């Protein structure tokens, strides 16, 4: 991937506000020049009025409201040195976001996490379904009342990349290298699951850890060749909570993970570390698809 | 007494009585006054008027409005008539509402999982062909299914055309209404007739009526579309090699399964079970279970992306399910009064509507504005009350077919065909209107549709059908 020039910022004016948008201005250092603001009028809200048809008045009112808000945002983005335009379309929100992202050539989609998704057994909602289906990296911002990023910390000043130490790690690193103008500090973290070492002897366990350290070191070397300042960390524990704990301890400003877009029964039974981190994180999460 | 205890007491009191009340429908119908029909009129008028007068309020609160009308019948009905009322309510849900909504849901799932994409030319000939396919398909997959399957390809094919409203209107006429006349799967009124005892293939008797009206409408559409086509300034876009493609084609097998399941339920006799005092044929329960399985099989076997590209939404079917849950309850006293014939409070209706032509126009005019499914049942009951008062329903329907078939044809044709007269005559009408307006088609207003299209094209066709058949 080349430089990051275009991001898509879909919003219903609830989870994401102008303050969230202003935080993204730091991505200019990575080459960001354009922000596309998107508001999707949910078809079920304006269409299919029972025995009525399409509620044109409601759709027009929502368009007007979105248009006025976006005008202010575009003016603010212009002050920050970023070009912006807005799109307002009717449709099913999640597929429409992906369709517009592909059509406009966006390289990153920025969405806000809904407050209520945290407690669900199987988190749903537009943002979660987006994470499952996207082929474009997604930056998921936590609800503003939950944000624990250090005051004034730039978005990517202290990034944690949760590596699997598998072939897929190259993709998130390649994405981060496109942002290297903004990345201050990069921690490469790998978490060993206790079940992987429980049945091993002390010597075997040490051998496994040594093998992991070596793989992590090679990954860090690869990151440095891409221009990223990387340091390595090895932890043991339940993966998702350990990642979140590490981020809190090191005052990370953002966490990056690869995602395979698990859904349905496989996600319920096997679980998804990336989705679990995305749901519970108090700092921004960047999920980079490892497929397609 | 807490509400849970009250509910338990009511159920314990009613359920044993429900079984005993099965034979008391005629006496109950004769004892009811016309006031019991007010909630039925209320809910149908709400459906007719509120989308016009307060669309945003209606969109967000239609479920509450419908529930109020349903409760306005259910609560006093239960309070005053106890077990007999309980039986009628349970019966209408088990025998009518649940099978009705299960069929609609399964057809909606399966047809929504079939995506038709590719280039169509948008010429008058191609449009007629597409409408013809949709009209014939409607009898197999239901008018809602055929409409949802074809409306977006139809709109895409004609996206380059300036004048498109007439195309969507004739789509509503033909695919959303007329096309559903040939089988019980085609249109909800006919499925309700099937549930009440009309044989599955009897509706093929409407083929001549459909051919006459359909022929006139197709001819009118071709001439009209050709006139607009000749005035188009733009040219059709290049086909760019994009051939017509169907994704999710395996769902046609599920559609076949639905047809066979419904057909089998009308032929096979596996005995009955009694559920809460209501006798239900086992074949019907197996049909409903099969339809549910086929619907889920379609959802599971078709990638979500196919439905997503079809702009599939659950909203329309949810709305129909919610509204009809109350319509069926509100309809109970009206149906009972009509079935009581000259002994009931609506004797004037039973005696006033005399000939097949009367039934065609009476059921038709009301179907134009008051959703055709309950209207069909009302007039079917009127006929049964007129000719065979007191005769068990299934037996009466078979007698009607044997001795007075033209009356049943009149009500069937009137209810199905004239659902096209307004946007509110049939559920797919409003769905198609919504999709077309979202796609930027300037659809006529409620009265514009009637004055510019229905009066000009439909009414003369129906008048001719009356002269020829009724």
mmCIF file of C-alpha atoms in Angstrom, chain B residues 91-349:
data_model
loop_
_atom_site.group_PDB
_atom_site.id
_atom_site.type_symbol
_atom_site.label_atom_id
_atom_site.label_comp_id
_atom_site.label_asym_id
_atom_site.label_seq_id
_atom_site.Cartn_x
_atom_site.Cartn_y
_atom_site.Cartn_z
ATOM 1 C CA UNK B 91 -58.615 -20.329 15.684
ATOM 2 C CA UNK B 92 -57.887 -17.283 13.554
ATOM 3 C CA UNK B 93 -54.264 -17.196 14.656
ATOM 4 C CA UNK B 94 -53.611 -20.919 14.241
ATOM 5 C CA UNK B 95 -55.653 -21.524 11.102
ATOM 6 C CA UNK B 96 -55.278 -18.215 9.240
ATOM 7 C CA UNK B 97 -52.674 -15.779 10.512
ATOM 8 C CA UNK B 98 -49.742 -18.120 11.187
ATOM 9 C CA UNK B 99 -49.987 -20.045 7.869
ATOM 10 C CA UNK B 100 -50.487 -16.744 6.025
ATOM 11 C CA UNK B 101 -47.445 -15.057 7.482
ATOM 12 C CA UNK B 102 -45.287 -18.191 7.244
ATOM 13 C CA UNK B 103 -46.019 -18.453 3.512
ATOM 14 C CA UNK B 104 -45.324 -14.757 2.930
ATOM 15 C CA UNK B 105 -42.117 -14.952 4.947
ATOM 16 C CA UNK B 106 -40.795 -18.035 3.165
ATOM 17 C CA UNK B 107 -41.553 -16.621 -0.290
ATOM 18 C CA UNK B 108 -40.003 -13.296 0.733
ATOM 19 C CA UNK B 109 -36.785 -14.964 2.014
ATOM 20 C CA UNK B 110 -36.380 -17.174 -1.029
ATOM 21 C CA UNK B 111 -37.154 -14.574 -3.699
ATOM 22 C CA UNK B 112 -35.054 -11.993 -1.851
ATOM 23 C CA UNK B 113 -32.092 -14.364 -2.127
ATOM 24 C CA UNK B 114 -32.255 -14.394 -5.940
ATOM 25 C CA UNK B 115 -30.354 -11.533 -7.546
ATOM 26 C CA UNK B 116 -30.978 -10.635 -11.179
ATOM 27 C CA UNK B 117 -28.261 -8.395 -12.570
ATOM 28 C CA UNK B 118 -26.948 -7.339 -15.945
ATOM 29 C CA UNK B 119 -27.975 -5.119 -18.785
ATOM 30 C CA UNK B 120 -31.491 -4.914 -20.085
ATOM 31 C CA UNK B 121 -32.304 -2.466 -22.787
ATOM 32 C CA UNK B 122 -35.297 -0.557 -21.457
ATOM 33 C CA UNK B 123 -37.043 -0.654 -24.811
ATOM 34 C CA UNK B 124 -40.836 -1.118 -24.985
ATOM 35 C CA UNK B 125 -40.458 -4.696 -26.242
ATOM 36 C CA UNK B 126 -37.985 -5.631 -23.514
ATOM 37 C CA UNK B 127 -40.168 -3.985 -20.889
ATOM 38 C CA UNK B 128 -43.220 -5.929 -22.034
ATOM 39 C CA UNK B 129 -41.188 -9.141 -21.898
ATOM 40 C CA UNK B 130 -39.970 -8.405 -18.376
ATOM 41 C CA UNK B 131 -43.470 -7.518 -17.213
ATOM 42 C CA UNK B 132 -44.814 -10.717 -18.774
ATOM 43 C CA UNK B 133 -42.198 -12.805 -16.990
ATOM 44 C CA UNK B 134 -43.042 -11.075 -13.720
ATOM 45 C CA UNK B 135 -46.771 -11.495 -14.227
ATOM 46 C CA UNK B 136 -46.459 -15.226 -14.801
ATOM 47 C CA UNK B 137 -43.872 -15.643 -12.051
ATOM 48 C CA UNK B 138 -46.174 -13.919 -9.559
ATOM 49 C CA UNK B 139 -48.498 -16.901 -9.486
ATOM 50 C CA UNK B 140 -45.601 -19.142 -8.504
ATOM 51 C CA UNK B 141 -43.601 -17.021 -6.096
ATOM 52 C CA UNK B 142 -46.286 -14.635 -4.935
ATOM 53 C CA UNK B 143 -46.850 -11.065 -6.024
ATOM 54 C CA UNK B 144 -44.511 -9.785 -3.304
ATOM 55 C CA UNK B 145 -41.770 -12.231 -4.271
ATOM 56 C CA UNK B 146 -42.010 -11.510 -7.993
ATOM 57 C CA UNK B 147 -42.109 -7.771 -7.341
ATOM 58 C CA UNK B 148 -39.056 -7.779 -5.081
ATOM 59 C CA UNK B 149 -37.182 -10.002 -7.543
ATOM 60 C CA UNK B 150 -37.790 -7.895 -10.625
ATOM 61 C CA UNK B 151 -38.430 -4.283 -9.643
ATOM 62 C CA UNK B 152 -34.768 -3.323 -9.296
ATOM 63 C CA UNK B 153 -33.657 -4.922 -12.617
ATOM 64 C CA UNK B 154 -36.679 -3.246 -14.215
ATOM 65 C CA UNK B 155 -35.702 0.142 -12.786
ATOM 66 C CA UNK B 156 -32.056 -0.322 -13.771
ATOM 67 C CA UNK B 157 -33.005 -1.258 -17.327
ATOM 68 C CA UNK B 158 -34.963 1.971 -17.623
ATOM 69 C CA UNK B 159 -32.705 4.231 -15.568
ATOM 70 C CA UNK B 160 -31.664 6.139 -18.696
ATOM 71 C CA UNK B 161 -35.302 6.923 -19.583
ATOM 72 C CA UNK B 162 -36.837 10.241 -18.596
ATOM 73 C CA UNK B 163 -40.448 9.073 -18.313
ATOM 74 C CA UNK B 164 -40.555 6.100 -15.967
ATOM 75 C CA UNK B 165 -43.555 6.531 -13.667
ATOM 76 C CA UNK B 166 -45.933 4.803 -16.085
ATOM 77 C CA UNK B 167 -43.608 1.776 -16.166
ATOM 78 C CA UNK B 168 -43.700 1.375 -12.410
ATOM 79 C CA UNK B 169 -47.471 1.860 -12.332
ATOM 80 C CA UNK B 170 -48.006 -0.911 -14.873
ATOM 81 C CA UNK B 171 -45.529 -3.042 -12.929
ATOM 82 C CA UNK B 172 -47.823 -2.572 -9.936
ATOM 83 C CA UNK B 173 -50.881 -3.387 -12.050
ATOM 84 C CA UNK B 174 -49.468 -6.547 -13.568
ATOM 85 C CA UNK B 175 -46.773 -8.070 -11.372
ATOM 86 C CA UNK B 176 -47.998 -6.891 -7.972
ATOM 87 C CA UNK B 177 -51.651 -7.719 -8.563
ATOM 88 C CA UNK B 178 -52.999 -9.328 -11.718
ATOM 89 C CA UNK B 179 -50.196 -11.873 -11.915
ATOM 90 C CA UNK B 180 -51.121 -13.451 -8.608
ATOM 91 C CA UNK B 181 -54.452 -14.793 -9.839
ATOM 92 C CA UNK B 182 -53.608 -18.302 -10.935
ATOM 93 C CA UNK B 183 -52.584 -20.136 -7.763
ATOM 94 C CA UNK B 184 -53.069 -19.738 -3.993
ATOM 95 C CA UNK B 185 -49.392 -18.860 -3.776
ATOM 96 C CA UNK B 186 -49.941 -15.843 -5.968
ATOM 97 C CA UNK B 187 -51.858 -13.509 -3.713
ATOM 98 C CA UNK B 188 -52.780 -13.588 -0.012
ATOM 99 C CA UNK B 189 -56.576 -13.582 -0.615
ATOM 100 C CA UNK B 190 -56.306 -16.747 -2.675
ATOM 101 C CA UNK B 191 -54.089 -18.412 -0.084
ATOM 102 C CA UNK B 192 -56.669 -17.581 2.567
ATOM 103 C CA UNK B 193 -59.287 -19.137 0.316
ATOM 104 C CA UNK B 194 -57.110 -22.237 0.025
ATOM 105 C CA UNK B 195 -56.745 -22.390 3.807
ATOM 106 C CA UNK B 196 -60.511 -22.250 4.119
ATOM 107 C CA UNK B 197 -61.094 -25.068 1.659
ATOM 108 C CA UNK B 198 -60.813 -23.796 -1.934
ATOM 109 C CA UNK B 199 -58.922 -26.524 -3.861
ATOM 110 C CA UNK B 200 -55.378 -25.609 -4.905
ATOM 111 C CA UNK B 201 -55.910 -25.724 -8.685
ATOM 112 C CA UNK B 202 -59.359 -24.163 -8.663
ATOM 113 C CA UNK B 203 -57.848 -20.681 -9.142
ATOM 114 C CA UNK B 204 -56.724 -21.707 -12.629
ATOM 115 C CA UNK B 205 -60.364 -21.026 -13.468
ATOM 116 C CA UNK B 206 -59.395 -17.342 -13.345
ATOM 117 C CA UNK B 207 -57.025 -17.761 -16.308
ATOM 118 C CA UNK B 208 -59.528 -16.420 -18.891
ATOM 119 C CA UNK B 209 -60.268 -13.383 -16.730
ATOM 120 C CA UNK B 210 -56.557 -12.757 -16.228
ATOM 121 C CA UNK B 211 -55.889 -13.216 -19.945
ATOM 122 C CA UNK B 212 -58.534 -10.664 -20.953
ATOM 123 C CA UNK B 213 -57.574 -7.976 -18.450
ATOM 124 C CA UNK B 214 -53.879 -8.739 -18.844
ATOM 125 C CA UNK B 215 -54.073 -8.583 -22.619
ATOM 126 C CA UNK B 216 -55.716 -5.164 -22.503
ATOM 127 C CA UNK B 217 -53.187 -3.836 -19.997
ATOM 128 C CA UNK B 218 -50.176 -5.166 -21.894
ATOM 129 C CA UNK B 219 -51.454 -3.627 -25.110
ATOM 130 C CA UNK B 220 -52.065 -0.300 -23.381
ATOM 131 C CA UNK B 221 -48.625 -0.388 -21.762
ATOM 132 C CA UNK B 222 -46.840 -1.176 -25.012
ATOM 133 C CA UNK B 223 -48.513 1.679 -26.839
ATOM 134 C CA UNK B 224 -47.881 4.111 -23.985
ATOM 135 C CA UNK B 225 -44.276 3.080 -23.471
ATOM 136 C CA UNK B 226 -43.587 3.236 -27.188
ATOM 137 C CA UNK B 227 -44.954 6.771 -27.281
ATOM 138 C CA UNK B 228 -42.678 7.863 -24.431
ATOM 139 C CA UNK B 229 -39.725 5.930 -25.888
ATOM 140 C CA UNK B 230 -40.001 7.732 -29.198
ATOM 141 C CA UNK B 231 -39.735 11.055 -27.356
ATOM 142 C CA UNK B 232 -36.619 10.132 -25.363
ATOM 143 C CA UNK B 233 -33.669 12.368 -26.124
ATOM 144 C CA UNK B 234 -31.089 10.078 -24.545
ATOM 145 C CA UNK B 235 -30.040 6.748 -26.023
ATOM 146 C CA UNK B 236 -29.825 3.464 -24.147
ATOM 147 C CA UNK B 237 -26.366 2.930 -22.642
ATOM 148 C CA UNK B 238 -24.030 0.403 -24.293
ATOM 149 C CA UNK B 239 -24.581 -3.113 -23.092
ATOM 150 C CA UNK B 240 -20.803 -3.302 -22.351
ATOM 151 C CA UNK B 241 -21.003 -7.063 -22.520
ATOM 152 C CA UNK B 242 -22.815 -7.360 -19.194
ATOM 153 C CA UNK B 243 -25.139 -10.276 -19.809
ATOM 154 C CA UNK B 244 -28.139 -11.012 -17.688
ATOM 155 C CA UNK B 245 -26.970 -12.967 -14.662
ATOM 156 C CA UNK B 246 -28.850 -14.711 -11.883
ATOM 157 C CA UNK B 247 -27.161 -15.299 -8.546
ATOM 158 C CA UNK B 248 -28.733 -17.512 -5.923
ATOM 159 C CA UNK B 249 -30.404 -19.535 -8.695
ATOM 160 C CA UNK B 250 -30.538 -22.601 -6.443
ATOM 161 C CA UNK B 251 -33.349 -20.808 -4.627
ATOM 162 C CA UNK B 252 -35.671 -21.752 -7.486
ATOM 163 C CA UNK B 253 -35.471 -25.258 -6.035
ATOM 164 C CA UNK B 254 -36.643 -23.900 -2.703
ATOM 165 C CA UNK B 255 -39.495 -22.162 -4.520
ATOM 166 C CA UNK B 256 -40.450 -25.469 -6.061
ATOM 167 C CA UNK B 257 -40.343 -26.946 -2.572
ATOM 168 C CA UNK B 258 -42.748 -24.276 -1.351
ATOM 169 C CA UNK B 259 -45.171 -24.967 -4.218
ATOM 170 C CA UNK B 260 -45.064 -28.700 -3.552
ATOM 171 C CA UNK B 261 -45.479 -28.250 0.198
ATOM 172 C CA UNK B 262 -48.578 -26.100 -0.250
ATOM 173 C CA UNK B 263 -49.986 -28.413 -2.909
ATOM 174 C CA UNK B 264 -49.391 -31.501 -0.762
ATOM 175 C CA UNK B 265 -51.150 -29.935 2.215
ATOM 176 C CA UNK B 266 -54.282 -29.655 0.100
ATOM 177 C CA UNK B 267 -54.173 -33.250 -1.067
ATOM 178 C CA UNK B 268 -52.751 -35.381 1.708
ATOM 179 C CA UNK B 269 -54.852 -36.310 4.729
ATOM 180 C CA UNK B 270 -52.792 -37.241 7.779
ATOM 181 C CA UNK B 271 -55.488 -36.710 10.356
ATOM 182 C CA UNK B 272 -55.814 -33.883 12.864
ATOM 183 C CA UNK B 273 -54.466 -32.727 16.160
ATOM 184 C CA UNK B 274 -56.138 -30.423 18.621
ATOM 185 C CA UNK B 275 -54.202 -27.398 19.772
ATOM 186 C CA UNK B 276 -55.844 -25.245 22.430
ATOM 187 C CA UNK B 277 -59.186 -26.634 21.378
ATOM 188 C CA UNK B 278 -58.673 -25.915 17.665
ATOM 189 C CA UNK B 279 -58.537 -28.837 15.257
ATOM 190 C CA UNK B 280 -55.590 -28.511 12.911
ATOM 191 C CA UNK B 281 -54.820 -30.899 10.053
ATOM 192 C CA UNK B 282 -51.412 -32.471 10.524
ATOM 193 C CA UNK B 283 -50.715 -31.901 6.820
ATOM 194 C CA UNK B 284 -51.114 -28.151 7.374
ATOM 195 C CA UNK B 285 -48.698 -28.170 10.298
ATOM 196 C CA UNK B 286 -46.188 -30.130 8.253
ATOM 197 C CA UNK B 287 -46.593 -27.659 5.401
ATOM 198 C CA UNK B 288 -45.884 -24.726 7.715
ATOM 199 C CA UNK B 289 -42.857 -26.475 9.222
ATOM 200 C CA UNK B 290 -41.568 -27.238 5.717
ATOM 201 C CA UNK B 291 -41.969 -23.625 4.622
ATOM 202 C CA UNK B 292 -40.055 -22.418 7.677
ATOM 203 C CA UNK B 293 -37.269 -24.914 6.956
ATOM 204 C CA UNK B 294 -37.107 -23.869 3.310
ATOM 205 C CA UNK B 295 -36.934 -20.197 4.294
ATOM 206 C CA UNK B 296 -34.047 -20.816 6.683
ATOM 207 C CA UNK B 297 -32.335 -23.085 4.167
ATOM 208 C CA UNK B 298 -32.469 -20.242 1.668
ATOM 209 C CA UNK B 299 -31.015 -17.757 4.152
ATOM 210 C CA UNK B 300 -28.243 -20.128 5.181
ATOM 211 C CA UNK B 301 -27.292 -21.346 1.693
ATOM 212 C CA UNK B 302 -27.223 -17.952 -0.002
ATOM 213 C CA UNK B 303 -24.331 -15.594 0.770
ATOM 214 C CA UNK B 304 -25.438 -12.499 2.659
ATOM 215 C CA UNK B 305 -23.738 -10.446 -0.051
ATOM 216 C CA UNK B 306 -26.364 -11.581 -2.588
ATOM 217 C CA UNK B 307 -29.200 -10.315 -0.412
ATOM 218 C CA UNK B 308 -27.227 -7.193 0.378
ATOM 219 C CA UNK B 309 -26.805 -6.383 -3.337
ATOM 220 C CA UNK B 310 -30.530 -7.048 -3.718
ATOM 221 C CA UNK B 311 -31.090 -4.311 -1.088
ATOM 222 C CA UNK B 312 -32.951 -6.918 0.922
ATOM 223 C CA UNK B 313 -34.682 -5.546 4.008
ATOM 224 C CA UNK B 314 -36.770 -7.197 6.707
ATOM 225 C CA UNK B 315 -38.785 -4.026 7.265
ATOM 226 C CA UNK B 316 -41.652 -4.684 4.799
ATOM 227 C CA UNK B 317 -42.356 -8.236 5.972
ATOM 228 C CA UNK B 318 -42.141 -7.157 9.625
ATOM 229 C CA UNK B 319 -44.656 -4.403 8.944
ATOM 230 C CA UNK B 320 -47.065 -6.786 7.211
ATOM 231 C CA UNK B 321 -46.739 -9.291 10.078
ATOM 232 C CA UNK B 322 -47.472 -6.638 12.706
ATOM 233 C CA UNK B 323 -50.401 -5.078 10.869
ATOM 234 C CA UNK B 324 -52.069 -8.343 9.976
ATOM 235 C CA UNK B 325 -51.766 -9.667 13.519
ATOM 236 C CA UNK B 326 -54.316 -7.011 14.413
ATOM 237 C CA UNK B 327 -56.319 -7.094 11.182
ATOM 238 C CA UNK B 328 -57.118 -10.769 11.654
ATOM 239 C CA UNK B 329 -58.403 -10.182 15.175
ATOM 240 C CA UNK B 330 -60.421 -7.126 14.210
ATOM 241 C CA UNK B 331 -61.932 -9.103 11.336
ATOM 242 C CA UNK B 332 -63.352 -11.888 13.528
ATOM 243 C CA UNK B 333 -66.696 -10.277 14.509
ATOM 244 C CA UNK B 334 -67.296 -9.038 10.952
ATOM 245 C CA UNK B 335 -66.733 -12.482 9.471
ATOM 246 C CA UNK B 336 -68.992 -14.080 12.095
ATOM 247 C CA UNK B 337 -71.780 -11.614 11.386
ATOM 248 C CA UNK B 338 -71.556 -12.186 7.640
ATOM 249 C CA UNK B 339 -71.491 -15.969 7.986
ATOM 250 C CA UNK B 340 -74.682 -15.748 10.018
ATOM 251 C CA UNK B 341 -76.332 -14.660 6.775
ATOM 252 C CA UNK B 342 -79.813 -13.186 7.074
ATOM 253 C CA UNK B 343 -79.747 -13.931 10.841
ATOM 254 C CA UNK B 344 -76.785 -11.621 11.388
ATOM 255 C CA UNK B 345 -76.413 -7.861 11.758
ATOM 256 C CA UNK B 346 -75.003 -7.582 8.230
ATOM 257 C CA UNK B 347 -78.000 -9.245 6.614
ATOM 258 C CA UNK B 348 -78.408 -6.083 4.522
ATOM 259 C CA UNK B 349 -74.996 -6.679 2.986
#
